[in-house]
Coordinates of C-alpha atoms (C1' of nucleotides) in Angstrom, one line a residue:
Chain A
M272 CA 27.0 5.2 -4.7
F273 CA 24.9 4.1 -1.4
W274 CA 21.7 6.0 -0.6
D275 CA 21.9 8.8 1.7
S276 CA 19.5 7.6 4.5
P277 CA 18.7 8.9 7.1
E278 CA 17.8 12.2 5.0
W279 CA 15.4 10.4 3.0
G280 CA 15.7 10.9 -0.6
K281 CA 19.1 11.3 -0.7
F282 CA 22.1 9.8 -1.8
R283 CA 25.0 10.4 -3.4
Y284 CA 28.1 7.7 -5.0
F285 CA 29.7 5.6 -3.1
T286 CA 32.0 3.2 -5.4
D287 CA 33.8 0.7 -4.7
T288 CA 36.7 2.4 -4.2
M289 CA 35.0 4.8 -0.8
E290 CA 34.2 0.7 0.2
S291 CA 36.9 1.7 2.8
S292 CA 36.8 4.3 3.5
S293 CA 33.3 3.4 4.6
P294 CA 32.3 4.8 8.3
A295 CA 28.5 2.9 8.2
P296 CA 29.6 -0.1 9.9
L297 CA 26.7 -2.5 9.0
S298 CA 24.2 -3.1 12.0
P299 CA 25.2 -6.1 14.3
A300 CA 20.4 -6.4 13.4
L301 CA 22.0 -7.2 10.7
R302 CA 24.5 -9.8 10.6
C303 CA 24.5 -14.3 10.4
R304 CA 26.9 -16.4 11.7
D305 CA 28.1 -19.3 8.2
R306 CA 27.8 -22.5 9.1
E307 CA 31.1 -21.9 10.6
G308 CA 29.8 -20.2 13.4
R309 CA 31.8 -16.9 11.8
E310 CA 30.4 -13.8 12.2
K311 CA 29.1 -12.7 8.8
M312 CA 27.3 -10.0 7.2
K313 CA 23.9 -10.6 6.0
A314 CA 22.3 -7.7 4.7
G315 CA 24.9 -6.3 4.0
C316 CA 26.7 -9.6 2.1
S317 CA 28.0 -8.2 -0.5
I318 CA 27.1 -9.2 -4.1
V319 CA 30.0 -9.0 -5.2
D320 CA 32.6 -11.6 -4.0
K321 CA 34.9 -9.3 -2.4
P322 CA 36.1 -11.5 0.1
E323 CA 38.2 -8.8 1.1
G324 CA 36.2 -5.5 1.2
G325 CA 34.2 -6.5 4.3
G326 CA 31.9 -4.0 3.1
G327 CA 31.3 -5.1 -0.2
Y328 CA 27.2 -2.7 -1.2
H329 CA 25.8 -1.0 0.8
F330 CA 22.4 -1.2 0.9
P331 CA 19.9 1.5 1.4
E332 CA 18.5 1.3 4.8
W333 CA 14.5 1.4 3.7
A334 CA 15.9 -1.9 1.6
Y335 CA 15.8 -3.9 5.4
K336 CA 12.7 -1.8 6.7
T337 CA 9.2 -2.7 6.8
E338 CA 7.7 0.2 5.5
S339 CA 10.0 0.1 2.4
S340 CA 9.8 -3.4 2.3
P341 CA 5.9 -3.9 3.8
G342 CA 6.0 -6.7 6.2
S343 CA 9.4 -7.5 6.1
R344 CA 12.0 -6.5 8.1
Q345 CA 14.5 -7.7 4.9
I346 CA 15.2 -6.3 1.6
Q347 CA 13.1 -8.7 -0.8
L348 CA 13.7 -10.6 -4.3
W349 CA 12.8 -7.7 -6.7
H350 CA 13.5 -4.5 -4.6
F351 CA 17.2 -7.0 -5.1
I352 CA 16.4 -7.5 -8.7
L353 CA 16.3 -4.5 -9.0
E354 CA 19.5 -3.3 -7.5
L355 CA 21.4 -5.8 -9.9
L356 CA 19.0 -4.7 -13.3
Q357 CA 20.8 -1.5 -11.8
K358 CA 23.9 -1.9 -11.8
E359 CA 26.3 -1.8 -14.7
E360 CA 28.6 -5.0 -14.0
F361 CA 25.7 -6.8 -13.4
R362 CA 25.0 -6.1 -17.0
H363 CA 25.8 -9.1 -17.6
V364 CA 24.2 -11.3 -15.1
I365 CA 20.6 -9.4 -15.4
A366 CA 19.2 -7.0 -17.7
W367 CA 16.6 -5.1 -18.5
Q368 CA 15.7 -6.3 -21.8
Q369 CA 15.7 -4.0 -24.5
G370 CA 12.0 -3.5 -26.2
E371 CA 9.6 -4.1 -23.1
Y372 CA 9.5 -1.8 -20.9
G373 CA 10.1 -3.5 -17.0
E374 CA 11.8 -6.2 -18.8
F375 CA 14.1 -8.6 -17.4
V376 CA 16.6 -11.2 -19.0
I377 CA 18.6 -13.1 -16.0
K378 CA 21.0 -13.7 -18.6
D379 CA 23.2 -15.5 -15.9
P380 CA 20.2 -17.9 -13.9
D381 CA 22.8 -19.3 -12.6
E382 CA 24.7 -16.4 -10.4
V383 CA 21.6 -14.7 -9.4
A384 CA 21.2 -16.9 -7.6
R385 CA 24.1 -16.9 -6.1
L386 CA 24.3 -13.1 -5.4
W387 CA 20.2 -13.4 -4.3
G388 CA 21.2 -16.7 -2.1
R389 CA 24.2 -14.5 -1.0
R390 CA 23.3 -11.6 -0.1
K391 CA 19.8 -14.1 2.3
C392 CA 22.6 -16.4 3.1
K393 CA 21.6 -18.6 2.0
P394 CA 24.6 -20.7 -0.1
Q395 CA 21.3 -23.6 -0.9
M396 CA 20.2 -21.2 -2.9
N397 CA 19.7 -21.6 -6.9
Y398 CA 17.2 -20.4 -10.0
D399 CA 15.3 -22.8 -8.9
K400 CA 14.3 -21.8 -5.3
L401 CA 14.7 -18.3 -6.5
S402 CA 12.6 -18.8 -9.6
R403 CA 10.2 -20.5 -7.0
A404 CA 10.7 -17.2 -5.3
L405 CA 9.9 -15.1 -8.6
R406 CA 6.8 -17.4 -9.2
W407 CA 6.0 -16.1 -5.7
A408 CA 5.9 -13.1 -6.4
R409 CA 4.0 -13.1 -9.3
L410 CA 1.2 -14.8 -7.5
E411 CA -2.8 -14.4 -9.2
V412 CA -5.3 -15.2 -7.7
L413 CA -8.6 -13.9 -6.8
P414 CA -9.1 -12.2 -3.3
L415 CA -12.6 -13.7 -3.4
S416 CA -11.6 -17.4 -3.0
V417 CA -10.1 -16.2 0.1
G418 CA -13.3 -15.9 2.0
E419 CA -15.0 -18.8 1.0
F420 CA -11.8 -20.1 1.1
Y421 CA -12.5 -19.2 5.0
Q422 CA -15.5 -19.8 5.3
K423 CA -16.2 -23.2 4.3
H424 CA -12.7 -25.0 5.1
K425 CA -11.8 -22.6 8.5
P426 CA -11.3 -25.6 10.6
Q427 CA -8.3 -27.3 8.2
V428 CA -7.2 -23.3 6.6
N429 CA -4.1 -21.6 7.8
Y430 CA -3.1 -18.2 7.2
D431 CA 0.0 -20.1 5.9
K432 CA -2.2 -21.4 2.8
L433 CA -4.5 -18.3 2.2
R434 CA -2.4 -16.0 1.6
Y435 CA -1.3 -17.5 -2.2
Y436 CA -4.8 -16.6 -3.1
Y437 CA -4.2 -13.2 -2.5
N438 CA -2.9 -10.9 -5.6
K439 CA 0.6 -9.9 -6.0
R440 CA 1.0 -9.7 -9.2
I441 CA 4.2 -7.1 -8.8
L442 CA 6.1 -9.7 -11.8
H443 CA 5.6 -11.2 -14.7
K444 CA 7.1 -14.6 -16.7
T445 CA 7.7 -13.2 -19.9
K446 CA 5.5 -16.4 -21.6
G447 CA 8.3 -18.2 -24.6
K448 CA 11.4 -16.8 -23.1
R449 CA 13.8 -17.9 -21.2
F450 CA 14.7 -16.8 -17.9
T451 CA 12.9 -13.8 -19.2
Y452 CA 10.8 -12.0 -16.2
K453 CA 8.5 -8.3 -16.4
F454 CA 8.3 -6.0 -13.4
N455 CA 4.5 -5.1 -13.3
F456 CA 5.0 -0.8 -12.5
N457 CA 1.2 -0.8 -13.4
K458 CA 0.6 -2.3 -9.5
L459 CA 4.2 -0.4 -8.3
V460 CA 4.7 2.9 -8.0
M461 CA 8.1 2.5 -6.6
P462 CA 8.2 3.2 -2.9
N463 CA 12.0 3.7 -2.9
Y464 CA 12.5 5.2 -5.6
P465 CA 10.1 7.8 -6.7
F466 CA 12.2 10.0 -8.3
I467 CA 12.9 7.5 -11.3
N468 CA 13.0 8.9 -14.2
I469 CA 10.7 7.4 -16.7
R470 CA 10.9 7.8 -20.1
P471 CA 8.7 7.3 -22.7
N472 CA 11.3 6.2 -25.2
G473 CA 14.0 3.8 -24.8
V474 CA 16.7 6.7 -24.1
V475 CA 18.3 5.7 -21.9
P476 CA 20.7 3.3 -21.5
Q477 CA 19.8 -0.8 -21.9
S478 CA 20.2 -0.9 -18.0
A479 CA 20.4 2.1 -16.6
P480 CA 20.1 1.6 -13.0
P481 CA 16.4 3.3 -11.6
V482 CA 17.4 6.0 -10.2
P483 CA 16.8 9.9 -9.6
T484 CA 18.8 12.1 -13.4
A485 CA 20.5 14.9 -11.9
S486 CA 18.4 17.2 -13.2
S487 CA 15.3 14.6 -11.0
R488 CA 12.6 15.6 -13.6
F489 CA 9.6 13.4 -13.0
H490 CA 8.6 11.5 -15.6
F491 CA 5.1 10.5 -16.6
P492 CA 5.7 9.0 -19.9
A493 CA 3.8 8.8 -22.3
L494 CA 2.2 5.4 -22.8
D495 CA 4.1 2.3 -24.2
P496 CA 2.6 1.8 -27.6
H497 CA 4.5 -1.3 -27.4
S498 CA 4.0 -2.8 -24.3
P499 CA 0.7 -5.2 -24.2
S500 CA 0.2 -5.5 -21.0
E501 CA 0.0 -1.4 -20.4
D502 CA -2.9 0.2 -20.8
S503 CA -3.6 2.7 -23.4
Q504 CA -6.1 5.3 -23.8
P505 CA -5.4 8.7 -25.7
G506 CA -4.6 11.7 -23.4
A507 CA -3.5 9.5 -20.3
R508 CA -0.4 11.4 -20.6
F509 CA 0.4 13.3 -17.9
P510 CA 1.2 17.6 -19.4
P511 CA 3.4 19.5 -17.8
G512 CA 1.9 20.6 -14.2
S513 CA -1.5 19.1 -15.0
L514 CA -1.4 17.0 -12.2
L515 CA 0.0 19.8 -10.5
Q516 CA -3.0 22.0 -11.0
A517 CA -4.6 22.9 -8.0
H518 CA -8.2 21.0 -7.2
P519 CA -10.8 22.2 -4.8
E520 CA -12.8 19.0 -6.0
P521 CA -12.3 16.3 -4.0
L522 CA -13.3 14.5 -7.4
G523 CA -14.6 15.2 -10.7
D524 CA -17.8 12.6 -10.8
A525 CA -17.4 12.7 -14.8
D526 CA -13.9 11.4 -14.5
R527 CA -14.1 8.7 -12.3
K528 CA -14.0 5.6 -13.9
P529 CA -14.5 2.5 -13.2
E530 CA -13.3 0.0 -10.6
S531 CA -14.0 -3.5 -9.7
A532 CA -15.7 -4.6 -6.7
E533 CA -12.5 -6.0 -5.8
L534 CA -10.6 -2.9 -5.6
E535 CA -14.2 -1.3 -4.6
E536 CA -13.3 -4.1 -1.9
N537 CA -9.6 -3.8 -1.0
A538 CA -9.8 0.2 -1.4
S539 CA -12.5 0.7 0.9
D540 CA -9.6 -2.0 3.5
W541 CA -7.4 0.3 3.1
R542 CA -9.4 3.7 2.9
R543 CA -10.2 2.1 6.6
E544 CA -6.5 2.4 7.7
L545 CA -6.8 5.1 6.4
L546 CA -9.3 7.2 7.9
A547 CA -7.9 5.6 11.7
P548 CA -7.6 7.5 14.2
S549 CA -5.4 4.3 15.2
H550 CA -3.7 1.7 13.7
P551 CA -6.2 -0.9 13.4
S552 CA -3.4 -3.5 12.8
A553 CA -2.1 -2.0 15.6
S554 CA -4.8 -2.5 18.0
A555 CA -5.3 -6.0 16.3
A556 CA -2.1 -6.9 16.7
A557 CA -2.5 -5.8 20.3
A558 CA -5.3 -7.9 20.6
A559 CA -3.7 -11.0 19.1
G560 CA -1.0 -10.7 20.7
P561 CA 2.5 -9.1 19.0
K562 CA 1.7 -10.3 16.1
R563 CA 3.3 -6.9 14.6
K564 CA 6.0 -4.8 15.8
P565 CA 4.9 -1.5 16.4
D566 CA 7.2 -0.2 13.4
V567 CA 5.6 -2.9 11.5
V568 CA 2.4 -0.4 12.4
L569 CA 2.7 1.9 9.4
P570 CA 1.4 4.2 8.8
L571 CA -0.2 6.6 11.3
F572 CA -3.2 8.6 10.1
S573 CA -4.2 11.5 11.3
R574 CA -6.8 14.9 10.1
P575 CA -7.2 15.5 7.1
G576 CA -5.5 18.3 6.4
I577 CA -3.0 17.9 9.1
F578 CA 0.5 17.2 8.1
P579 CA 3.3 17.4 10.8
D580 CA 6.6 18.2 9.3
H581 CA 8.6 15.1 9.0
P582 CA 12.1 15.5 9.9
H583 CA 13.6 13.3 7.4
S584 CA 10.6 13.6 4.8
P585 CA 12.3 15.3 1.8
F586 CA 10.3 18.3 2.3
A587 CA 10.6 20.8 5.3
V588 CA 6.4 21.5 5.1
S589 CA 4.4 19.2 3.1
P590 CA 4.0 19.9 -0.8
L591 CA 0.4 19.4 -0.5
P592 CA -2.0 22.4 0.6
G593 CA -3.3 19.9 3.4
R594 CA -7.0 21.7 3.0
P595 CA -9.6 20.1 6.1
G596 CA -12.3 18.4 4.4
V597 CA -10.2 18.7 1.3
L598 CA -8.8 16.0 -1.1
N599 CA -5.3 16.7 -0.6
V600 CA -3.4 15.9 -4.0
P601 CA -3.6 18.2 -6.5
I602 CA -6.3 16.1 -9.7
S603 CA -6.3 17.9 -12.7
P604 CA -10.5 17.8 -13.4
A605 CA -9.1 16.3 -17.1
L606 CA -7.7 13.0 -14.9
S607 CA -9.3 10.2 -14.0
L608 CA -8.0 8.1 -11.2
T609 CA -7.8 4.6 -13.6
P610 CA -5.3 2.2 -13.5
T611 CA -5.1 3.8 -17.2
L612 CA -4.0 7.3 -16.4
F613 CA -2.6 6.1 -13.2
S614 CA -0.5 3.2 -15.6
Y615 CA 3.5 4.2 -16.3
S616 CA 5.4 2.3 -17.9
P617 CA 9.1 1.7 -17.1
S618 CA 11.5 2.7 -19.3
P619 CA 14.1 -0.4 -18.7
G620 CA 16.3 2.5 -19.1
L621 CA 16.2 5.2 -16.2
S622 CA 17.8 7.4 -17.0
P623 CA 21.9 6.6 -14.8
F624 CA 22.4 9.3 -11.7
A625 CA 24.7 11.5 -14.0
G626 CA 25.6 14.8 -12.0
S627 CA 26.1 15.9 -9.3
S628 CA 27.2 13.8 -6.5
C629 CA 23.7 15.1 -4.2
F630 CA 20.5 15.1 -4.7
S631 CA 17.3 16.2 -3.2
F632 CA 14.5 16.2 -5.3
N633 CA 11.7 18.7 -5.2
P634 CA 7.9 19.2 -3.8
E635 CA 6.2 19.1 -7.1
E636 CA 8.2 16.0 -8.0
M637 CA 6.9 15.0 -4.7
K638 CA 3.3 15.7 -6.4
H639 CA 3.5 13.3 -9.0
Y640 CA 4.9 11.1 -6.3
L641 CA 1.8 11.5 -4.3
H642 CA -0.9 11.2 -7.1
S643 CA 0.4 8.3 -8.1
Q644 CA 0.3 6.7 -5.0
A645 CA -2.1 7.3 -4.3
C646 CA -4.5 6.3 -7.1
S647 CA -2.0 2.9 -7.3
V648 CA -2.9 2.4 -3.8
F649 CA -6.5 2.1 -4.7
N650 CA -5.8 1.5 -8.2
Y651 CA -3.8 -2.1 -7.3
H652 CA -5.0 -2.8 -3.7
L653 CA -1.7 -2.3 -2.1
S654 CA -1.0 -2.1 0.8
P655 CA 0.4 2.0 1.8
R656 CA 3.1 0.2 3.8
T657 CA 3.9 0.4 0.5
F658 CA 4.3 3.8 0.5
P659 CA 5.9 5.6 3.0
R660 CA 7.3 8.3 4.6
Y661 CA 5.4 10.4 2.9
P662 CA 2.1 11.8 3.5
L663 CA -0.7 10.4 1.5
V664 CA -4.3 11.3 0.9
V665 CA -6.2 9.0 -0.6
P666 CA -9.9 9.4 -1.4
P667 CA -12.9 9.3 0.3
L668 CA -15.0 6.3 -1.6
Q669 CA -18.1 5.6 -1.4
C670 CA -19.7 1.6 -2.0
P671 CA -22.5 3.1 -4.6
V672 CA -23.2 -0.4 -5.4
P673 CA -24.9 -2.4 -2.7
L674 CA -23.9 -5.8 -1.9
E675 CA -27.0 -7.5 -3.6
E676 CA -26.2 -5.8 -6.6
Q677 CA -23.1 -7.2 -7.2
P678 CA -22.8 -10.3 -9.4
P679 CA -21.0 -12.9 -7.5
F680 CA -17.8 -14.4 -8.1
P681 CA -18.4 -18.5 -10.0
I682 CA -16.6 -19.7 -7.7
K683 CA -16.0 -23.7 -8.1
L684 CA -14.3 -26.0 -5.0
Q685 CA -11.8 -28.6 -6.4
P686 CA -9.6 -30.8 -4.1
P687 CA -6.1 -29.9 -3.6
P688 CA -3.5 -32.6 -4.5
A689 CA -1.9 -34.5 -2.3
G690 CA 0.8 -31.3 -0.5
R691 CA 4.5 -33.6 0.8
K692 CA 2.9 -33.7 4.1
N693 CA -0.6 -35.5 3.1
R694 CA 2.0 -37.9 1.3
E695 CA 3.3 -39.0 3.8
R696 CA 0.7 -39.0 6.2
L697 CA -1.5 -40.6 3.3
E698 CA -4.2 -38.9 5.8
S699 CA -6.3 -36.5 3.6
P700 CA -8.3 -33.6 5.5
A701 CA -10.9 -32.4 3.0
R702 CA -8.3 -30.0 1.7
V703 CA -10.4 -27.5 -0.8
K704 CA -8.6 -25.9 -3.6
V705 CA -10.8 -22.6 -4.7
E706 CA -10.6 -21.5 -8.1
P707 CA -12.9 -19.8 -9.8
A708 CA -15.0 -21.5 -12.0
A709 CA -14.6 -19.6 -14.4
E710 CA -11.0 -21.1 -14.9
K711 CA -12.4 -24.1 -16.5
E712 CA -13.6 -23.0 -19.5
R713 CA -10.2 -21.5 -19.7
D714 CA -7.6 -23.1 -21.2
G715 CA -5.7 -26.3 -18.5
K716 CA -3.1 -24.2 -18.5
A717 CA -3.5 -21.8 -15.4
E718 CA -0.4 -19.9 -16.4
E719 CA -2.5 -19.0 -19.8
R720 CA -4.3 -16.9 -17.8
R721 CA -1.3 -15.2 -16.2
G722 CA 0.4 -13.9 -19.8
E723 CA 0.1 -10.5 -20.6
E724 CA -2.2 -10.1 -22.8
E725 CA -4.6 -11.9 -20.0
E726 CA -3.5 -9.2 -17.9
E727 CA -4.6 -7.5 -19.5
E728 CA -8.5 -8.6 -19.4
R729 CA -7.9 -9.3 -16.1
E730 CA -7.3 -5.2 -15.9
E731 CA -10.8 -4.6 -18.3
E732 CA -12.6 -7.1 -16.4
E733 CA -12.2 -4.9 -12.7
K734 CA -13.1 -1.3 -14.4
I735 CA -16.0 -1.6 -11.8
P736 CA -17.7 1.8 -10.0
V737 CA -15.0 2.0 -6.9
F738 CA -14.3 6.4 -6.9
A739 CA -18.0 7.6 -5.8
R740 CA -18.1 11.4 -4.6
P741 CA -16.9 11.4 -1.3
A742 CA -18.7 10.2 1.3
A743 CA -16.6 11.3 4.4
P744 CA -13.9 14.0 5.1
P745 CA -10.9 12.8 3.5
A746 CA -8.2 11.4 5.8
A747 CA -4.3 12.1 5.6
W748 CA -1.7 10.0 5.7
I749 CA 0.4 11.2 7.8
P750 CA 5.2 10.3 7.0
I751 CA 6.4 8.0 8.8
P752 CA 9.7 8.5 10.0
T753 CA 12.6 7.6 8.4
H754 CA 15.1 7.2 11.1
P755 CA 15.0 3.8 12.2
G756 CA 15.8 5.4 15.4
S757 CA 12.4 8.3 15.0
S758 CA 9.7 6.2 16.9
G759 CA 6.3 7.3 14.4
E760 CA 4.6 7.5 17.7
E761 CA 6.1 11.0 17.9
N762 CA 4.5 12.0 14.9
A763 CA 0.6 10.1 14.8
E764 CA -1.6 12.2 16.2
K765 CA -4.2 11.2 19.0
P766 CA -6.3 9.2 18.2
S767 CA -9.0 11.1 19.3
R768 CA -11.9 10.2 20.6
D769 CA -13.4 9.0 16.9
S770 CA -17.5 10.6 16.8
S771 CA -18.7 7.7 14.8
G772 CA -20.0 6.2 18.2
D773 CA -18.7 3.6 21.1
A774 CA -16.9 1.4 20.9
G775 CA -18.6 -1.3 20.0
N776 CA -19.7 0.2 16.6
Q777 CA -15.8 1.8 16.5
E778 CA -15.0 -2.2 16.5
K779 CA -17.5 -3.1 13.3
R780 CA -15.8 -0.1 11.4
E781 CA -12.5 -1.2 11.9
D782 CA -13.4 -5.2 11.8
A783 CA -14.8 -4.5 8.4
L784 CA -12.6 -2.5 7.2
M785 CA -8.9 -4.2 8.0
P786 CA -8.1 -5.8 4.6
P787 CA -8.8 -8.8 4.3
K788 CA -5.9 -10.9 5.6
L789 CA -5.1 -9.0 8.6
R790 CA -9.1 -9.8 9.5
L791 CA -8.6 -13.4 8.4
K792 CA -5.3 -13.9 10.3
R793 CA -7.2 -12.1 12.9
R794 CA -10.1 -14.7 12.9
W795 CA -7.2 -17.5 13.0
N796 CA -5.2 -16.1 16.0
G797 CA -8.3 -16.3 18.1
D798 CA -9.9 -13.0 17.8
S799 CA -13.1 -13.4 20.1
R800 CA -14.2 -10.6 17.7
Q801 CA -15.6 -12.8 14.8
E802 CA -18.5 -11.7 14.2
I803 CA -19.0 -10.4 9.7
P804 CA -19.9 -6.7 10.7
E805 CA -23.6 -6.8 9.4
D806 CA -23.6 -3.4 8.4
S807 CA -20.8 -3.3 6.9
R808 CA -21.2 -5.7 4.9
Q809 CA -24.5 -4.4 3.8
N810 CA -22.2 -1.1 2.8
G811 CA -20.5 -3.1 0.3
I812 CA -17.2 -2.4 2.4
W813 CA -17.0 -5.8 2.5
H814 CA -17.9 -8.8 1.8
L815 CA -18.0 -12.1 0.4
P816 CA -20.2 -13.4 -3.1
K817 CA -24.1 -14.8 -1.6
A818 CA -22.8 -18.3 -3.2
V819 CA -20.5 -18.2 -0.9
A820 CA -22.2 -17.0 2.5
A821 CA -24.8 -20.1 1.0
A822 CA -22.3 -22.4 1.4
S823 CA -20.2 -21.5 4.2
D824 CA -23.7 -22.3 5.6
T825 CA -23.4 -26.1 4.4
Chain B
dG89 C1' 12.8 -24.6 -17.8
dG90 C1' 8.9 -22.9 -15.7
dC91 C1' 5.2 -24.5 -12.8
dG92 C1' 2.5 -24.0 -8.2
dG93 C1' 1.4 -27.3 -3.7
dA94 C1' 2.4 -27.8 1.0
dA95 C1' 5.5 -27.5 4.4
dC96 C1' 8.8 -25.1 6.9
dC97 C1' 11.6 -21.3 8.1
dG98 C1' 12.9 -16.4 10.3
Chain C
dC296 C1' 5.1 -11.9 5.3
dG297 C1' 8.7 -13.1 2.6
dG298 C1' 10.5 -16.1 1.1
dT299 C1' 13.0 -21.7 1.4
dT300 C1' 13.4 -26.0 0.6
dC301 C1' 11.5 -30.0 -1.7
dC302 C1' 8.8 -32.2 -4.7
dG303 C1' 6.1 -33.5 -9.2
dC304 C1' 4.0 -32.2 -13.2
dC305 C1' 4.4 -30.5 -18.1

DNA sequence: GGCGGAACCG
DNA sequence: CGGTTCCGCC
């Protein structure tokens, strides 16, 4: 079976026996050479040991696309893990864990590592490295420390180091269980599995793949009472159709729940992208050099209410009403945009596709999907790039809490242990490890904090107001082309002259609303516009803790 | 086994 | 950017 690209949302069975008749040869760009110089499949590296076949499995194109694998043109590990999990033949190697939604067990670490190495053309791959990558995918450090790190140690710090301090939390390690991990689906609305049939109960087979069901119903499951990592709150269910109600109001005030300042910042950052007439990354990249390819500059946005039909979208016409100036994602008044309500737990037993050989989903499902998307972007500070292709409308938001009123986050500075390089050349410039002071109070092991229970605590802590009465008209997220060959610019609305002010202001706004990563990177790249926009800071669009700001003066 | 820092890579 | 490689530590 393979995804019927570029028709997004469609796939059809493609069994092993059909492989030989595969009409779609792999792109040369997706090949690599082994040590002997022979060309071999890269993206197409078969996860099945099948030297003769030449094709192996065909992976969906999205797996190698930037917009589906944010920031990468190659498949990401968690994508790969999911793929293995959805294939019956690997059940003996890796499988969903029964009883815990999203949890899976690597039954044969060496084999999984081998498969991964095969896929990535890394013959030296082993479980140690694989697990390192898995650990990578669950980094969990407070983003605020990034700001401090940068401010205080700008000279010594480069982006490569700072990136370690960003949130990911795609995966958890299940403590106490060997080779057991758990997808943090709370943080991850499966961008490439928008039609996952998520069931509240483990009715479906254990290792059923996360692919659409024949009926293609999109279920918002009841919260899993057994999963400690899931938020559980009464009424946090999605009554059928509740999400589909047209709601004239963008968001009901009464329904808003607190979010964290961290989220606020990130949400603002992303809204910046969403609101930007042209993609800020694009301008940043253009200014700082060709760091990003054009196709990386996603998504493209336009004015509210504009939903150019996308030829490759599963929807010939946007399923969203597209009302100008109004939130286009229908939100039930009974719903809030809290993580709680948008946390849904994936079933390890996602219904297998078992029906017709062709599948397409309907607008209603898409609405659910979009809803989740929008909320995930905001609640879990995911990059909108995580949710490609579909028009996404994000509720406008303002920062109700003045910066001065936000409690500075306690941060402790601590010299890092000497790294490999440092150890080699016994010269260690003052490097500093940033670590929340609160950490100190905790048990020595940092890992303790990463447990699921702690995760939940964090979730609680994060609930600081984030959604407020919209201060500005919402922007529409214009879908990006599904087709690799087509260009996003086609659908991009020409950046109309922004009415908000002159170019300087515009620049400041860009800077203010740019995601932290981009900001930092941009500055390290020598961007001249390094001044922190004071007005933006005042607006609380982005900020550093006061303590940090003070520390940076030293 | 599991972890995280650091450097490096494509 | 998403790993990969290496490593020391627990």
